[in-house]
Amino acid sequence: MEILLQVLVGFVPAVIGFLAARSLARARLFLRYGFLRALLAPYSRVQIITPSIEVAEFAFAKDGRRFTSRGPRNVLFMPMAEARAIAQLTDLLRKINRKATIELVTAGAQDPRMPTFSVGGPSVNPYSASVLGAAFPDFCIEYPEAARARWGGMAFEAQYNAADELIRDHGFVFVTHTSRHAPCIVLCGVFAFGSAMAVEALAAATRKSPLAALFRSGEKGFAAVEGRVIGLDTVDVTVEVCRLLPAA
């Protein structure tokens, strides 16, 4: 009995220390992402509008032979980098509010009463296209004619190497509201890696960063980020521009 008591006496401080460390980590997380918590606090549900591409057919190899697959029209595809961005964004939102329901939907199922994160640019996400056209008409992505985006007098040029691989991309964060005045954030890029960079910059933002100030303002805003692409990875992502915009 005495041995058991000694074990318990030694175990209790360890449990208390573990719980205290966990609470401290949670408090730091809430402090860091307070700008997002405040934005989403009134809502119990959040939706992410996914990019979606209808691919009529694609080639694949099996047993050394080449085949062509033709799938049904409602089997949609998305760029790998943007799928990764959605996973990172979902993880971030769950960390901020464990109780919130996060729904992944396509553009046609968007609910304007809910906070909306739209991933992917106009070529892969019709909802992003509609928001950018209505709220940010001065912004345009010139893909596929050119590998650049323009906003105001600024140009954001993607870069390739000699092997025709993308080595630098630009991502964009647009902050506005839905038609029912719920928060609306579009995260896109010149190419899909730029969308991933936009989410990465959001996840890396601190409470004193320009991105956090943009979100806390409650106003319409725009941010541009850039980074390098190595294979399928994005590195050295930095914020280039972060500005509040006049209300329409």
CSV table of N, CA and C in Angstrom, one decimal, residues 27-106:
chain,number,residue,atom,x,y,z
A,27,ALA,N,-3.1,28.0,-25.0
A,27,ALA,CA,-3.2,29.5,-24.8
A,27,ALA,C,-2.4,30.2,-25.8
A,28,ARG,N,-1.2,29.8,-26.0
A,28,ARG,CA,-0.3,30.4,-27.0
A,28,ARG,C,-0.9,30.3,-28.4
A,29,LEU,N,-1.5,29.2,-28.7
A,29,LEU,CA,-2.1,29.0,-30.0
A,29,LEU,C,-3.3,29.9,-30.2
A,30,PHE,N,-4.1,30.1,-29.2
A,30,PHE,CA,-5.2,31.0,-29.2
A,30,PHE,C,-4.8,32.4,-29.4
A,31,LEU,N,-3.7,32.8,-28.7
A,31,LEU,CA,-3.1,34.1,-28.8
A,31,LEU,C,-2.6,34.4,-30.2
A,32,ARG,N,-1.9,33.5,-30.7
A,32,ARG,CA,-1.3,33.6,-32.0
A,32,ARG,C,-2.3,33.8,-33.1
A,33,TYR,N,-3.4,33.0,-33.0
A,33,TYR,CA,-4.4,33.0,-34.1
A,33,TYR,C,-5.7,33.7,-33.6
A,34,GLY,N,-5.5,34.6,-32.7
A,34,GLY,CA,-6.7,35.4,-32.2
A,34,GLY,C,-7.4,36.1,-33.4
A,35,PHE,N,-6.6,36.5,-34.4
A,35,PHE,CA,-7.3,37.3,-35.5
A,35,PHE,C,-8.2,36.4,-36.3
A,36,LEU,N,-7.9,35.1,-36.4
A,36,LEU,CA,-8.9,34.2,-37.0
A,36,LEU,C,-10.0,33.7,-36.1
A,37,ARG,N,-9.7,33.5,-34.8
A,37,ARG,CA,-10.7,33.1,-33.9
A,37,ARG,C,-11.8,34.2,-33.8
A,38,ALA,N,-11.4,35.5,-33.7
A,38,ALA,CA,-12.3,36.5,-33.6
A,38,ALA,C,-13.2,36.6,-34.9
A,39,LEU,N,-12.6,36.3,-36.0
A,39,LEU,CA,-13.3,36.4,-37.3
A,39,LEU,C,-14.4,35.3,-37.4
A,40,LEU,N,-14.1,34.1,-36.8
A,40,LEU,CA,-14.9,32.9,-37.0
A,40,LEU,C,-15.7,32.6,-35.7
A,41,ALA,N,-15.5,33.3,-34.6
A,41,ALA,CA,-16.1,33.0,-33.4
A,41,ALA,C,-17.7,32.9,-33.4
A,42,PRO,N,-18.3,33.8,-34.1
A,42,PRO,CA,-19.8,33.8,-34.1
A,42,PRO,C,-20.4,32.6,-34.8
A,43,TYR,N,-19.6,31.7,-35.5
A,43,TYR,CA,-20.1,30.7,-36.4
A,43,TYR,C,-19.7,29.3,-35.9
A,44,SER,N,-20.6,28.4,-36.0
A,44,SER,CA,-20.3,27.0,-35.6
A,44,SER,C,-19.9,26.1,-36.8
A,45,ARG,N,-20.0,26.7,-38.0
A,45,ARG,CA,-19.7,25.9,-39.3
A,45,ARG,C,-18.9,26.8,-40.2
A,46,VAL,N,-17.9,26.2,-40.8
A,46,VAL,CA,-17.1,26.9,-41.8
A,46,VAL,C,-17.0,26.0,-43.1
A,47,GLN,N,-17.0,26.7,-44.2
A,47,GLN,CA,-17.0,25.9,-45.4
A,47,GLN,C,-15.7,26.3,-46.2
A,48,ILE,N,-15.1,25.3,-46.9
A,48,ILE,CA,-14.0,25.4,-47.8
A,48,ILE,C,-14.5,25.1,-49.2
A,49,ILE,N,-14.4,26.0,-50.1
A,49,ILE,CA,-14.8,25.8,-51.5
A,49,ILE,C,-13.6,25.2,-52.2
A,50,THR,N,-13.7,23.9,-52.7
A,50,THR,CA,-12.6,23.2,-53.3
A,50,THR,C,-12.5,23.5,-54.8
A,51,PRO,N,-11.3,23.5,-55.3
A,51,PRO,CA,-11.1,23.6,-56.8
A,51,PRO,C,-11.6,22.3,-57.4
A,52,SER,N,-12.1,22.3,-58.6
A,52,SER,CA,-12.6,21.1,-59.2
A,52,SER,C,-12.4,21.2,-60.7
A,53,ILE,N,-11.8,20.2,-61.3
A,53,ILE,CA,-11.6,20.2,-62.7
A,53,ILE,C,-12.2,19.0,-63.3
A,54,GLU,N,-13.0,19.1,-64.4
A,54,GLU,CA,-13.6,18.0,-65.1
A,54,GLU,C,-12.6,17.5,-66.1
A,55,VAL,N,-12.1,16.3,-65.9
A,55,VAL,CA,-11.1,15.7,-66.9
A,55,VAL,C,-11.9,14.7,-67.7
A,56,ALA,N,-12.0,14.9,-69.0
A,56,ALA,CA,-12.8,14.0,-69.8
A,56,ALA,C,-12.1,12.6,-69.9
A,57,GLU,N,-10.7,12.6,-70.0
A,57,GLU,CA,-10.0,11.4,-70.1
A,57,GLU,C,-8.5,11.7,-69.7
A,58,PHE,N,-7.9,10.6,-69.3
A,58,PHE,CA,-6.5,10.7,-69.0
A,58,PHE,C,-5.8,9.3,-69.2
A,59,ALA,N,-4.5,9.4,-69.5
A,59,ALA,CA,-3.8,8.2,-69.8
A,59,ALA,C,-3.1,7.7,-68.6
A,60,PHE,N,-2.9,6.3,-68.5
A,60,PHE,CA,-2.2,5.7,-67.4
A,60,PHE,C,-1.6,4.4,-67.9
A,61,ALA,N,-0.6,3.9,-67.1
A,61,ALA,CA,0.1,2.7,-67.5
A,61,ALA,C,-0.3,1.6,-66.6
A,62,LYS,N,-0.4,0.4,-67.1
A,62,LYS,CA,-0.7,-0.8,-66.4
A,62,LYS,C,0.0,-2.0,-67.1
A,63,ASP,N,0.8,-2.8,-66.3
A,63,ASP,CA,1.5,-3.9,-66.9
A,63,ASP,C,2.3,-3.6,-68.1
A,64,GLY,N,2.9,-2.4,-68.1
A,64,GLY,CA,3.7,-2.0,-69.2
A,64,GLY,C,2.9,-1.5,-70.4
A,65,ARG,N,1.6,-1.4,-70.3
A,65,ARG,CA,0.8,-1.0,-71.4
A,65,ARG,C,0.1,0.4,-71.1
A,66,ARG,N,-0.2,1.1,-72.1
A,66,ARG,CA,-0.8,2.4,-71.9
A,66,ARG,C,-2.3,2.3,-72.2
A,67,PHE,N,-3.1,2.9,-71.3
A,67,PHE,CA,-4.5,2.9,-71.4
A,67,PHE,C,-5.1,4.3,-71.3
A,68,THR,N,-6.3,4.5,-71.7
A,68,THR,CA,-7.0,5.8,-71.6
A,68,THR,C,-8.2,5.6,-70.8
A,69,SER,N,-8.4,6.4,-69.7
A,69,SER,CA,-9.5,6.2,-68.9
A,69,SER,C,-10.5,7.4,-69.1
A,70,ARG,N,-11.8,7.0,-69.3
A,70,ARG,CA,-12.9,8.0,-69.4
A,70,ARG,C,-13.8,7.8,-68.3
A,71,GLY,N,-13.8,8.7,-67.4
A,71,GLY,CA,-14.7,8.6,-66.2
A,71,GLY,C,-16.0,9.4,-66.3
A,72,PRO,N,-16.9,9.2,-65.3
A,72,PRO,CA,-18.1,10.0,-65.3
A,72,PRO,C,-17.8,11.5,-65.0
A,73,ARG,N,-18.7,12.3,-65.5
A,73,ARG,CA,-18.5,13.8,-65.4
A,73,ARG,C,-18.5,14.3,-64.0
A,74,ASN,N,-19.1,13.6,-63.1
A,74,ASN,CA,-19.1,14.1,-61.7
A,74,ASN,C,-18.0,13.5,-60.8
A,75,VAL,N,-17.0,12.9,-61.5
A,75,VAL,CA,-15.8,12.5,-60.8
A,75,VAL,C,-14.8,13.6,-61.1
A,76,LEU,N,-14.5,14.5,-60.2
A,76,LEU,CA,-13.8,15.7,-60.4
A,76,LEU,C,-12.3,15.6,-59.9
A,77,PHE,N,-11.4,16.4,-60.4
A,77,PHE,CA,-10.0,16.4,-60.0
A,77,PHE,C,-9.6,17.8,-59.5
A,78,MET,N,-8.5,17.8,-58.8
A,78,MET,CA,-7.9,19.1,-58.3
A,78,MET,C,-6.4,19.0,-58.3
A,79,PRO,N,-5.7,20.1,-58.5
A,79,PRO,CA,-4.2,20.1,-58.5
A,79,PRO,C,-3.7,19.6,-57.1
A,80,MET,N,-2.6,18.8,-57.1
A,80,MET,CA,-2.1,18.2,-55.9
A,80,MET,C,-1.7,19.3,-54.9
A,81,ALA,N,-1.1,20.4,-55.3
A,81,ALA,CA,-0.7,21.4,-54.4
A,81,ALA,C,-1.9,22.1,-53.7
A,82,GLU,N,-3.0,22.2,-54.4
A,82,GLU,CA,-4.2,22.8,-53.7
A,82,GLU,C,-4.9,21.8,-52.8
A,83,ALA,N,-4.8,20.5,-53.1
A,83,ALA,CA,-5.3,19.5,-52.2
A,83,ALA,C,-4.5,19.5,-50.9
A,84,ARG,N,-3.2,19.7,-51.0
A,84,ARG,CA,-2.4,19.8,-49.8
A,84,ARG,C,-2.7,21.1,-49.0
A,85,ALA,N,-3.0,22.2,-49.8
A,85,ALA,CA,-3.4,23.4,-49.1
A,85,ALA,C,-4.7,23.3,-48.3
A,86,ILE,N,-5.6,22.5,-48.9
A,86,ILE,CA,-6.9,22.3,-48.2
A,86,ILE,C,-6.7,21.5,-46.9
A,87,ALA,N,-5.8,20.5,-47.0
A,87,ALA,CA,-5.5,19.7,-45.8
A,87,ALA,C,-4.9,20.6,-44.7
A,88,GLN,N,-4.0,21.5,-45.1
A,88,GLN,CA,-3.3,22.4,-44.1
A,88,GLN,C,-4.3,23.4,-43.6
A,89,LEU,N,-5.2,23.9,-44.4
A,89,LEU,CA,-6.2,24.9,-44.0
A,89,LEU,C,-7.2,24.2,-43.0
A,90,THR,N,-7.6,23.0,-43.3
A,90,THR,CA,-8.5,22.3,-42.4
A,90,THR,C,-7.9,22.0,-41.1
A,91,ASP,N,-6.6,21.6,-41.1
A,91,ASP,CA,-5.9,21.4,-39.8
A,91,ASP,C,-5.8,22.7,-39.0
A,92,LEU,N,-5.5,23.8,-39.7
A,92,LEU,CA,-5.4,25.1,-39.0
A,92,LEU,C,-6.8,25.5,-38.3
A,93,LEU,N,-7.9,25.3,-39.1
A,93,LEU,CA,-9.2,25.7,-38.6
A,93,LEU,C,-9.6,24.8,-37.4
A,94,ARG,N,-9.2,23.5,-37.5
A,94,ARG,CA,-9.6,22.6,-36.4
A,94,ARG,C,-8.8,23.0,-35.1
A,95,LYS,N,-7.5,23.4,-35.3
A,95,LYS,CA,-6.8,23.8,-34.1
A,95,LYS,C,-7.4,25.1,-33.5
A,96,ILE,N,-7.9,26.0,-34.3
A,96,ILE,CA,-8.5,27.2,-33.8
A,96,ILE,C,-9.8,27.0,-33.0
A,97,ASN,N,-10.6,26.1,-33.6
A,97,ASN,CA,-11.9,25.8,-33.0
A,97,ASN,C,-12.2,24.3,-33.2
A,98,ARG,N,-12.0,23.5,-32.2
A,98,ARG,CA,-12.2,22.1,-32.3
A,98,ARG,C,-13.7,21.7,-32.5
A,99,LYS,N,-14.6,22.6,-32.0
A,99,LYS,CA,-16.0,22.3,-32.1
A,99,LYS,C,-16.6,22.7,-33.4
A,100,ALA,N,-15.9,23.4,-34.2
A,100,ALA,CA,-16.5,23.9,-35.5
A,100,ALA,C,-16.6,22.8,-36.5
A,101,THR,N,-17.7,22.8,-37.3
A,101,THR,CA,-17.9,21.8,-38.3
A,101,THR,C,-17.3,22.4,-39.6
A,102,ILE,N,-16.4,21.7,-40.2
A,102,ILE,CA,-15.7,22.2,-41.4
A,102,ILE,C,-16.2,21.4,-42.6
A,103,GLU,N,-16.8,22.0,-43.6
A,103,GLU,CA,-17.4,21.4,-44.7
A,103,GLU,C,-16.6,21.7,-46.0
A,104,LEU,N,-16.3,20.7,-46.8
A,104,LEU,CA,-15.7,20.8,-48.1
A,104,LEU,C,-16.8,20.7,-49.1
A,105,VAL,N,-17.0,21.8,-49.9
A,105,VAL,CA,-18.0,21.8,-50.9
A,105,VAL,C,-17.5,22.4,-52.2
A,106,THR,N,-18.2,22.1,-53.3
A,106,THR,CA,-17.9,22.7,-54.6
A,106,THR,C,-18.6,24.1,-54.7
